[in-house]
Amino acid sequence: MRDALADPAGAVSPCPELDCVRDRLPPVVLAFAEQRARSLGVTADRVLVAAGLLTDDDYGRAFARKLGLPFEPIDWRPRSACPLADDRLIEAVAAGMVPIDDARESAVVVVPQGAAARRLAELAGTPAQPPNLRLTTGERLRRFVQRGAGAALGTRAAFALVHERPAFSAAPKRPRSVWPVLALAAGAVPVLAWPGVATALGIALAALFLAWTALRIAAVAMPPGSPVRLARLQDGALPLYTIVVALYREAATVPQLVRALDALDYPPEKLQIVLVLEADDAATREALEAQRLGPPYEILIAPDIGPRTKPKALNAALPFARGHLLAVFDAEDRPESDQLRRAVAAFAAGGDRLACVQARLTIDNTRDGVLTALFTAEYAGLFDVFLPVLARLRLPLPLGGSSNHFRTTALRAVGGWDAFNLTEDADLGMRLARHGFGTDVIASTTHEEAPARLTPWLRQRTRWFQGWIQTWLVHMRAPRRTLRELGPAGFVTLQLVVGGTVLAALVHPLFAAVLIAKLATAGWPRLSDGAEAALVTLFGGTCVAGYAASVLLGLVGLARRRLLSVAPVLLLMPLHWLLLAAAAWRALIKLFRDPYRWDKTEHGLARTSRTTTWRQRDAGSGMRGVRSGLKKPEVEPAISQ
């Protein structure tokens, strides 16, 4: 038996990757690492690094000494040391292997992590050991790639979809000007003044609005599906999971974010958490440094190329993702601790064509004011009633911007996110459906913070409406192709859920204004008035139906959330609709004046919380528990969806 596989007594080493540190750690620690590695299906070096007992640098240098190989601090090397083109170099990070050339020799630099470490240990000292090897760490290799191929990484993050699939990108195709639109609008005024034209247009818009309303009422009328029991996978069967969080000016939320991610009930040895920062965001970087984060956290600086948007930051992280599954969270998110496990179970049960599962979002700072209470009711109706019905009917889902869980291969197959779309989530949901992938909703909650003041609320809603307009325009560039790819039901869903949401907000004040004007000047028309009475009734019924659908959807959602104490705020639905209309019209104007500006929503401003007890309960679970040597948190033997 080879020496690298045997201890001094001649026994076969069960974890040869630990032989390089056996003289540095107590036997009880080594035994714990070996036992945990066997139970998780990982190598024991990952256990030691995840527990904070060794750094990647410590292990890499010790492993190199044991194998008699040079340790390569590649992050100090000039870009010219690697002969690979930039695109190939970016892809080499996931493989953990790159060639380098210097004055002495050509060599291959390898990251001895996981299976690679064990295989190298097994081959040490044998003829099968590859020649001219040098060892480094994953962090050093990432720094080398970010420094040497940063421009290519930024170009890929911003423009890959534009160049490779231009039909699916909201990027500008030609210089934009608002004047042609204004000229068209001016020309439409006399046309609409013709007898019957305005009436016909009003009837058509009312029909679309009522179809949008009917879809929501149908969702309310459908009984909730029976909970699906999904088998809980053993830790050894769990896949490697990548979490990506895009941060910008989020210093205030960093401690809360780290607590929430640390509380996740998932083996840290099977986690990769990528925090993406902007180059000029020193405050957030300092806040993260104060947390003294180690594995599985990685910090990535998004290259300052192209639009500064959340989807571009997510695209910058995608080449570095090693996980079979990938989740996106926001800075203020607090997901339930078992959310990753529920997502894994859903993917296992859903088959290979299930590309994404959406967790249910809810508002945490409900008691901060009227706007946050309305937000709570709206989210309850959307994520606890409406989207689950779309998922059950296998219709396209406009994803929420957070708590999306993807198969990484499917995400890459459709081109990642559109860096130019302000609602990259809704767009990606439609693009997945057009590529034949399915999306589902899981019964796991993520708590979020909503803006409590009108100005931030208006900016956020304007950005959302602007992105939905972009999404509708992108997917309607070739209507026949979209119809063929989505099918008739999916095509109608695109019109009503994406386009209809914007249209409903835009036309609502017009219907309300016409109705009020007619009632103020002539009162309610008599039946003998014929067409006039029918038109007023149609407009009035459209407004009432819109309010009723929104109230019912919110009421049912609040009931399922056990938050009926918030229900009285639904009496303010007419005011809410006026605010939505203001945001929609503002978005329509900004679409031409400033189409790609990402108006950031500030977080960390909440005054109240519905989840204080949740945070206290989970503070010692997940990664924190493993790092402190505590036993794994006890969880239910099965989970339900």
XYZ file of C-alpha atoms in Angstrom:
641
model
C 0.000 0.000 0.000
C 1.237 3.453 -0.892
C 2.674 5.552 1.932
C 0.210 8.373 1.247
C -2.605 6.020 2.174
C -1.085 4.510 5.317
C -0.482 5.745 8.830
C 2.685 4.801 10.805
C 1.042 1.598 12.002
C 0.486 0.476 8.445
C -3.293 0.829 8.488
C -5.058 2.220 5.478
C -6.023 5.851 5.968
C -9.791 6.300 5.468
C -9.271 9.944 4.518
C -5.869 10.313 2.848
C -6.532 14.017 2.289
C -6.047 14.472 6.066
C -2.626 12.842 6.238
C -0.945 16.212 5.714
C -2.418 17.658 8.944
C -2.546 14.623 11.243
C 0.427 15.935 13.213
C -1.248 19.321 13.730
C -4.691 18.385 15.054
C -5.877 16.285 18.023
C -7.080 12.751 17.218
C -10.602 13.570 18.420
C -10.856 16.398 15.875
C -9.569 14.177 13.087
C -12.028 11.446 14.055
C -14.894 13.950 14.051
C -13.871 15.241 10.609
C -13.651 11.726 9.177
C -17.005 10.675 10.623
C -18.760 13.830 9.425
C -17.134 13.549 5.995
C -18.471 10.004 5.620
C -21.981 11.042 6.676
C -22.049 14.006 4.283
C -20.351 12.367 1.333
C -17.602 15.002 1.229
C -13.887 14.948 1.891
C -12.640 15.593 5.402
C -10.619 18.677 4.491
C -13.917 20.455 3.718
C -15.161 19.638 7.209
C -12.086 21.151 8.858
C -12.188 24.292 6.719
C -15.948 24.768 7.177
C -15.534 24.417 10.944
C -12.842 27.104 10.960
C -10.154 24.736 12.225
C -8.029 25.342 9.130
C -7.962 27.976 6.433
C -7.801 27.052 2.772
C -4.294 28.525 2.685
C -3.164 26.463 5.685
C -4.509 23.283 4.176
C -3.181 23.989 0.681
C 0.361 24.596 1.914
C 0.329 21.535 4.199
C -1.044 19.362 1.410
C 1.629 20.620 -1.010
C 4.396 19.803 1.503
C 3.007 16.308 2.053
C 2.965 15.598 -1.683
C 6.299 17.295 -2.319
C 4.736 19.800 -4.704
C 5.198 23.586 -4.917
C 2.503 25.830 -3.486
C 1.599 28.461 -6.098
C 0.383 31.886 -4.860
C -1.105 32.495 -8.289
C -2.913 35.688 -7.316
C 0.468 37.462 -7.428
C 1.117 36.387 -11.004
C 0.771 38.729 -13.991
C -2.064 37.918 -16.396
C 0.514 36.908 -19.023
C 1.489 33.884 -16.918
C -1.638 32.020 -18.063
C -1.908 31.232 -21.795
C -5.690 30.763 -21.732
C -7.947 33.321 -23.400
C -10.071 35.338 -20.984
C -13.284 33.373 -21.594
C -11.486 30.058 -21.044
C -9.809 31.437 -17.933
C -13.183 32.425 -16.447
C -14.520 28.925 -17.060
C -11.384 27.380 -15.523
C -12.397 28.610 -12.065
C -15.210 26.068 -11.797
C -12.794 23.301 -12.813
C -10.184 24.489 -10.300
C -7.330 24.034 -12.756
C -5.332 26.429 -14.980
C -2.043 26.217 -16.895
C 0.745 28.729 -16.319
C 3.998 29.445 -18.103
C 7.098 31.026 -16.606
C 10.802 31.213 -17.330
C 11.485 27.852 -15.690
C 8.723 25.592 -16.979
C 5.101 25.155 -17.901
C 2.908 23.822 -15.121
C -0.688 23.082 -14.213
C -2.028 24.818 -11.100
C -4.675 22.803 -9.259
C -6.957 23.650 -6.342
C -6.708 20.632 -3.974
C -10.281 20.729 -2.757
C -12.789 17.947 -2.273
C -12.473 15.023 -4.669
C -9.398 16.582 -6.273
C -7.554 16.498 -2.941
C -8.367 12.853 -2.317
C -7.413 11.821 -5.834
C -4.096 13.668 -5.644
C -3.381 12.026 -2.288
C -4.067 8.607 -3.758
C -1.771 9.245 -6.736
C 1.070 10.758 -4.708
C 4.403 9.078 -5.379
C 3.053 6.818 -8.123
C 3.782 6.907 -11.868
C 0.181 8.058 -12.383
C 0.803 11.355 -10.605
C 0.584 14.133 -13.238
C 3.895 15.931 -13.814
C 4.550 19.625 -13.263
C 1.761 20.149 -10.757
C 1.478 23.130 -8.427
C -1.168 23.678 -5.790
C -3.091 26.804 -4.871
C -6.393 27.723 -3.204
C -9.762 28.514 -4.690
C -9.694 32.042 -3.272
C -6.289 32.784 -4.834
C -7.422 31.424 -8.192
C -10.589 33.545 -8.079
C -8.558 36.664 -7.307
C -6.244 35.925 -10.234
C -9.194 35.521 -12.586
C -11.006 38.629 -11.331
C -7.852 40.722 -11.718
C -6.673 39.273 -15.010
C -9.978 38.699 -16.797
C -12.132 41.306 -15.063
C -12.981 43.133 -18.277
C -14.089 39.902 -19.967
C -16.076 38.928 -16.871
C -17.847 42.304 -16.855
C -18.543 42.161 -20.584
C -19.969 38.669 -20.244
C -22.141 39.664 -17.271
C -23.531 42.711 -19.039
C -23.678 41.699 -22.692
C -23.642 37.897 -23.092
C -27.410 37.699 -23.555
C -27.320 40.732 -25.867
C -24.715 39.147 -28.140
C -25.800 35.507 -28.004
C -29.615 35.840 -27.785
C -30.484 39.419 -28.753
C -34.176 38.610 -29.161
C -34.388 37.915 -25.419
C -32.626 41.057 -24.171
C -34.108 44.432 -23.279
C -30.867 46.159 -24.297
C -31.369 49.126 -26.636
C -31.469 48.284 -30.319
C -31.278 51.887 -31.508
C -31.069 55.374 -29.970
C -34.200 56.089 -28.009
C -36.171 59.306 -28.296
C -39.407 60.296 -26.665
C -40.381 62.607 -29.564
C -41.750 59.929 -31.920
C -43.939 58.656 -29.115
C -45.166 62.164 -28.328
C -45.893 62.748 -32.002
C -47.855 59.497 -32.170
C -49.801 60.456 -29.068
C -50.546 63.907 -30.493
C -51.781 62.331 -33.708
C -54.025 59.989 -31.779
C -55.889 62.815 -30.060
C -57.995 63.844 -33.075
C -58.575 60.191 -33.954
C -59.958 59.505 -30.511
C -62.211 62.537 -30.883
C -64.054 60.877 -33.756
C -67.506 59.587 -32.740
C -67.381 56.026 -31.550
C -63.590 55.604 -31.598
C -63.057 56.545 -27.951
C -66.025 54.405 -26.958
C -64.706 51.392 -28.855
C -61.255 51.829 -27.320
C -62.763 52.141 -23.856
C -64.758 48.941 -24.346
C -61.654 47.077 -25.542
C -59.601 48.250 -22.576
C -62.435 47.355 -20.202
C -62.573 43.855 -21.691
C -58.842 43.378 -21.116
C -59.124 44.749 -17.586
C -62.014 42.386 -16.830
C -60.025 39.427 -18.189
C -57.153 40.407 -15.867
C -59.682 40.585 -13.014
C -61.275 37.256 -13.906
C -57.910 35.469 -13.734
C -57.429 36.663 -10.163
C -60.953 35.767 -9.118
C -60.461 32.309 -10.627
C -57.313 31.915 -8.526
C -59.292 32.840 -5.408
C -62.070 30.391 -6.317
C -59.691 27.445 -6.716
C -59.323 25.478 -3.470
C -55.794 25.278 -2.089
C -53.980 22.154 -3.118
C -53.372 19.423 -0.594
C -49.903 19.611 0.956
C -47.490 17.314 -0.852
C -45.262 15.318 1.451
C -41.748 15.325 0.100
C -39.174 12.896 1.405
C -36.448 14.561 3.417
C -33.089 13.688 1.911
C -30.277 12.555 4.149
C -27.343 14.940 4.451
C -25.169 12.650 2.358
C -27.609 12.946 -0.582
C -27.783 16.752 -0.519
C -26.132 18.485 -3.483
C -23.672 21.349 -3.378
C -25.730 24.554 -3.166
C -24.646 28.031 -4.279
C -26.291 31.119 -2.785
C -25.810 34.493 -4.495
C -26.635 37.823 -2.865
C -26.095 41.081 -4.773
C -25.322 43.920 -2.355
C -25.104 47.661 -2.912
C -25.125 50.217 -0.089
C -26.311 47.519 2.329
C -23.921 48.040 5.257
C -26.848 48.376 7.684
C -28.304 44.978 6.737
C -25.058 42.970 6.700
C -25.248 41.643 10.308
C -28.877 40.603 9.828
C -28.087 38.978 6.468
C -25.192 36.962 7.870
C -27.347 35.786 10.791
C -30.062 34.662 8.385
C -27.650 32.785 6.108
C -25.812 31.221 9.038
C -29.153 29.954 10.356
C -29.868 27.884 7.241
C -30.211 24.195 8.030
C -27.772 22.940 5.414
C -24.291 21.462 5.822
C -21.808 24.322 5.390
C -19.466 21.864 3.679
C -22.023 21.744 0.854
C -22.624 25.484 0.639
C -21.039 28.235 -1.418
C -22.272 31.750 -0.560
C -21.208 34.434 -3.038
C -21.697 38.045 -1.932
C -21.423 40.357 -4.948
C -20.378 43.962 -4.247
C -19.873 47.053 -6.396
C -16.333 48.403 -6.630
C -17.153 51.765 -4.994
C -19.216 50.351 -2.108
C -16.576 50.626 0.621
C -19.111 50.777 3.469
C -20.662 47.397 2.670
C -17.213 45.875 2.178
C -16.115 47.138 5.610
C -19.302 45.790 7.199
C -18.592 42.350 5.730
C -14.968 42.458 6.873
C -16.185 43.221 10.392
C -18.105 39.937 10.317
C -14.819 38.004 9.831
C -16.446 35.661 7.351
C -14.786 32.440 6.334
C -15.970 29.536 4.211
C -18.506 29.074 2.740
C -18.610 32.849 2.136
C -16.880 34.351 -0.910
C -16.792 38.043 -1.849
C -16.865 39.013 -5.517
C -16.497 42.546 -6.893
C -18.734 43.095 -9.911
C -16.773 44.707 -12.770
C -17.884 48.263 -13.506
C -18.904 47.524 -17.100
C -22.374 47.983 -18.568
C -25.452 48.921 -16.545
C -25.198 48.861 -12.763
C -28.097 46.529 -12.076
C -28.809 43.571 -9.854
C -29.043 41.104 -12.789
C -25.602 42.145 -14.026
C -24.170 41.483 -10.553
C -25.843 38.054 -10.511
C -24.401 37.277 -13.944
C -20.928 38.183 -12.677
C -21.270 35.480 -10.012
C -22.680 32.783 -12.306
C -19.324 31.569 -13.769
C -17.996 31.058 -10.227
C -21.008 29.015 -9.062
C -20.010 25.452 -8.219
C -23.366 24.305 -6.897
C -25.742 21.928 -8.650
C -28.480 24.250 -7.372
C -28.342 28.039 -7.038
C -30.473 30.351 -4.896
C -30.834 34.131 -5.080
C -31.571 36.138 -1.943
C -31.762 39.866 -1.265
C -29.876 41.743 1.420
C -32.885 42.082 3.725
C -34.115 38.494 3.330
C -34.674 36.098 6.204
C -35.553 32.711 4.712
C -36.912 29.915 6.851
C -34.059 27.721 7.963
C -35.201 24.631 6.017
C -35.808 26.429 2.719
C -32.838 24.908 0.877
C -33.857 21.414 1.940
C -37.421 22.005 0.741
C -36.101 23.224 -2.591
C -33.861 20.148 -2.943
C -36.841 17.870 -2.219
C -38.993 19.733 -4.766
C -36.318 19.398 -7.457
C -35.909 15.698 -6.674
C -39.658 15.152 -7.067
C -40.153 17.475 -10.040
C -37.938 15.847 -12.650
C -35.166 17.224 -14.829
C -37.358 19.799 -16.598
C -38.175 21.557 -13.323
C -35.670 24.410 -13.554
C -36.795 26.760 -10.789
C -38.776 26.814 -7.565
C -40.007 30.028 -5.994
C -40.304 30.393 -2.231
C -43.143 32.483 -0.821
C -42.292 36.037 0.151
C -43.966 37.872 2.992
C -43.494 41.278 4.566
C -41.902 41.380 8.004
C -42.347 45.050 8.984
C -46.122 45.013 8.514
C -46.801 47.343 11.443
C -44.545 50.118 10.146
C -47.473 51.888 8.462
C -50.277 51.795 5.925
C -47.992 51.129 2.956
C -46.314 48.137 4.600
C -49.714 46.755 5.627
C -50.951 47.072 2.026
C -47.700 45.448 0.882
C -48.323 42.544 3.277
C -51.810 41.953 1.907
C -50.593 42.219 -1.688
C -47.735 39.745 -1.148
C -50.056 37.327 0.665
C -52.421 37.327 -2.303
C -49.610 36.977 -4.833
C -47.327 34.388 -3.231
C -49.823 32.375 -1.176
C -52.751 32.312 -3.624
C -52.068 33.490 -7.169
C -48.618 32.102 -8.032
C -49.325 28.644 -6.516
C -52.396 28.405 -8.779
C -50.335 29.304 -11.851
C -47.793 26.664 -10.821
C -50.498 24.004 -10.371
C -51.826 24.796 -13.846
C -48.247 24.576 -15.224
C -48.396 28.140 -16.520
C -45.415 30.523 -16.784
C -44.547 32.255 -13.513
C -43.251 35.821 -13.261
C -40.730 35.098 -10.532
C -40.307 37.233 -7.448
C -36.932 38.943 -7.257
C -35.761 36.872 -4.311
C -35.766 33.315 -3.006
C -35.584 31.851 -6.508
C -33.907 28.448 -6.565
C -32.520 27.185 -9.898
C -30.865 24.191 -11.433
C -27.584 25.842 -12.323
C -27.325 24.019 -15.642
C -30.800 25.216 -16.689
C -29.994 28.770 -15.632
C -26.870 28.753 -17.783
C -28.741 27.089 -20.642
C -31.180 30.015 -20.964
C -28.437 32.658 -20.734
C -28.677 33.740 -17.107
C -30.268 37.092 -16.302
C -30.861 40.046 -18.622
C -28.612 42.804 -17.268
C -30.782 45.446 -18.963
C -34.152 44.343 -17.546
C -35.322 46.066 -14.365
C -37.482 43.061 -13.417
C -35.024 40.354 -14.337
C -37.090 37.908 -12.260
C -40.319 38.230 -14.282
C -38.346 38.112 -17.521
C -36.396 35.007 -16.488
C -39.603 33.205 -15.508
C -40.998 33.761 -18.991
C -37.709 32.841 -20.680
C -37.518 29.560 -18.753
C -41.035 28.714 -19.908
C -40.185 29.574 -23.512
C -37.245 27.148 -23.338
C -39.530 24.358 -22.126
C -38.574 24.441 -18.439
C -41.029 24.273 -15.549
C -41.311 26.421 -12.429
C -42.996 25.600 -9.130
C -43.776 27.260 -5.789
C -42.646 25.729 -2.502
C -44.244 26.118 0.906
C -41.321 27.916 2.492
C -41.353 31.557 3.516
C -38.821 34.345 3.187
C -39.430 37.472 5.237
C -38.650 40.784 3.563
C -38.667 44.462 4.439
C -41.040 46.784 2.565
C -40.644 50.542 2.189
C -42.788 52.400 4.705
C -42.514 55.885 3.155
C -44.191 57.026 -0.056
C -41.125 58.231 -1.982
C -39.126 54.953 -1.717
C -42.320 52.983 -2.359
C -43.014 54.996 -5.510
C -39.453 54.561 -6.812
C -39.572 50.816 -6.234
C -42.972 50.391 -7.921
C -41.889 52.563 -10.818
C -38.887 50.285 -11.362
C -41.130 47.214 -11.228
C -43.657 48.596 -13.702
C -40.858 49.725 -15.990
C -39.356 46.222 -15.914
C -42.713 44.570 -16.627
C -43.149 46.825 -19.647
C -39.648 45.839 -20.793
C -40.484 42.163 -20.267
C -43.710 42.358 -22.238
C -42.044 44.219 -25.098
C -39.160 41.710 -25.247
C -41.405 38.661 -25.373
C -43.783 40.277 -27.879
C -41.080 41.098 -30.446
C -42.024 37.943 -32.321
C -45.562 37.104 -31.144
C -45.919 33.994 -33.295
C -42.698 32.533 -31.962
C -43.708 33.346 -28.382
C -47.133 31.738 -28.952
C -45.483 28.623 -30.349
C -43.017 28.344 -27.443
C -45.430 29.167 -24.607
C -48.541 27.560 -26.058
C -51.944 29.299 -26.065
C -52.448 29.168 -22.283
C -48.932 30.408 -21.573
C -49.280 33.157 -24.166
C -52.504 34.385 -22.532
C -50.761 34.258 -19.156
C -48.006 36.523 -20.493
C -50.617 39.013 -21.702
C -52.679 39.061 -18.534
C -50.053 38.610 -15.811
C -47.215 40.731 -17.235
C -48.847 43.085 -19.726
C -52.207 43.109 -17.965
C -50.734 44.167 -14.633
C -49.254 47.291 -16.212
C -52.294 47.989 -18.371
C -54.668 47.672 -15.415
C -52.699 50.295 -13.478
C -52.482 52.603 -16.505
C -56.170 52.536 -17.475
C -57.669 52.541 -13.991
C -57.492 56.337 -13.490
C -58.947 56.849 -16.983
C -61.959 54.681 -16.210
C -62.382 56.321 -12.830
C -62.095 59.837 -14.299
C -64.619 59.161 -17.087
C -67.029 57.573 -14.652
C -66.782 60.418 -12.143
C -67.137 63.043 -14.888
C -70.265 61.443 -16.311
C -71.845 60.990 -12.903
C -70.981 64.559 -11.905
C -72.467 66.102 -15.052
C -75.476 63.906 -15.754
C -75.911 61.566 -12.831
C -76.424 57.853 -13.242
C -77.990 57.293 -16.680
C -81.399 55.698 -17.052
C -81.851 52.392 -18.844
C -83.611 54.257 -21.617
C -80.328 56.026 -22.380
C -79.158 52.852 -24.094
C -75.471 52.942 -25.060
C -74.673 55.687 -22.567
C -76.073 53.647 -19.674
C -74.234 50.543 -20.868
C -70.936 52.418 -21.104
C -71.212 53.945 -17.634
C -72.222 50.581 -16.204
C -69.273 48.900 -17.937
C -66.782 51.448 -16.617
C -68.272 51.374 -13.137
C -68.351 47.588 -13.107
C -64.748 47.460 -14.294
C -63.555 49.635 -11.386
C -65.613 47.708 -8.840
C -64.457 44.351 -10.218
C -60.817 45.456 -10.044
C -61.189 46.533 -6.432
C -63.106 43.375 -5.558
C -60.525 41.046 -7.121
C -57.666 42.772 -5.319
C -59.522 42.737 -1.995
C -60.521 39.075 -2.318
C -57.019 38.018 -3.321
C -55.502 39.895 -0.386
C -58.141 38.643 2.036
C -57.660 34.983 1.125
C -53.886 35.391 1.240
C -54.016 37.030 4.668
C -56.281 34.243 5.917
C -53.803 31.605 4.748
C -51.025 33.621 6.426
C -53.118 33.921 9.580
C -52.830 37.683 9.345
C -56.491 38.659 9.179
C -55.784 41.412 11.703
C -54.232 43.281 8.757
C -57.395 42.910 6.621
C -58.973 46.331 7.468
C -56.245 47.994 5.385
C -57.932 46.497 2.316
C -60.605 49.187 2.674
C -57.972 51.540 1.270
C -57.797 49.619 -2.015
C -59.048 52.587 -4.124
C -56.209 54.714 -2.728
C -53.749 51.877 -3.381
C -54.898 51.691 -6.999
C -54.338 55.412 -7.463
C -50.790 55.046 -6.135
C -50.187 52.122 -8.484
C -51.477 54.207 -11.379
C -49.077 57.019 -10.516
C -46.167 54.558 -10.471
C -47.257 52.976 -13.778
C -47.486 56.289 -15.625
C -44.176 57.381 -14.137
C -42.654 54.101 -15.369
C -44.000 54.661 -18.878
C -42.320 58.063 -19.016
C -39.038 56.755 -17.543
C -38.993 53.939 -20.097
C -38.066 56.530 -22.714
C -36.206 59.078 -20.633
C -34.075 56.785 -18.430
C -34.726 53.148 -19.388
C -31.968 51.321 -17.482
C -31.477 53.237 -14.269
C -31.833 50.981 -11.232
C -33.486 53.036 -8.466
C -32.271 51.195 -5.409
C -34.597 50.510 -2.480
C -32.952 51.309 0.843
C -33.131 48.579 3.497
C -32.429 48.375 7.188
C -35.033 51.051 7.976
C -37.759 48.839 9.488
C -39.083 49.873 12.896
C -41.105 46.727 13.622
C -40.732 43.017 12.943
C -43.031 40.013 12.968
C -40.071 37.607 13.140
C -38.096 38.674 16.198
C -38.793 35.347 17.869
C -37.823 33.546 14.655
C -34.435 35.249 14.631
C -33.864 34.424 18.297
C -34.886 30.810 17.826
C -32.604 30.159 14.841
C -29.591 32.194 15.974
C -27.713 29.090 17.112
C -28.622 26.723 14.305
C -27.150 26.000 10.912
C -23.547 26.982 10.214
C -23.025 28.711 13.550
C -23.899 25.462 15.297
C -21.435 23.428 13.242
C -18.632 25.963 13.716
C -19.075 26.023 17.467
C -19.005 22.232 17.707
C -22.672 21.946 18.632
C -24.713 19.059 17.388
C -26.730 19.581 14.242
C -30.111 21.244 14.806
C -32.969 18.815 15.159
C -35.539 19.090 12.390
C -38.707 17.319 11.357
C -38.236 13.913 9.697
C -40.270 15.016 6.667
C -41.261 18.250 5.039
C -44.421 19.282 3.257
C -44.965 21.458 0.273
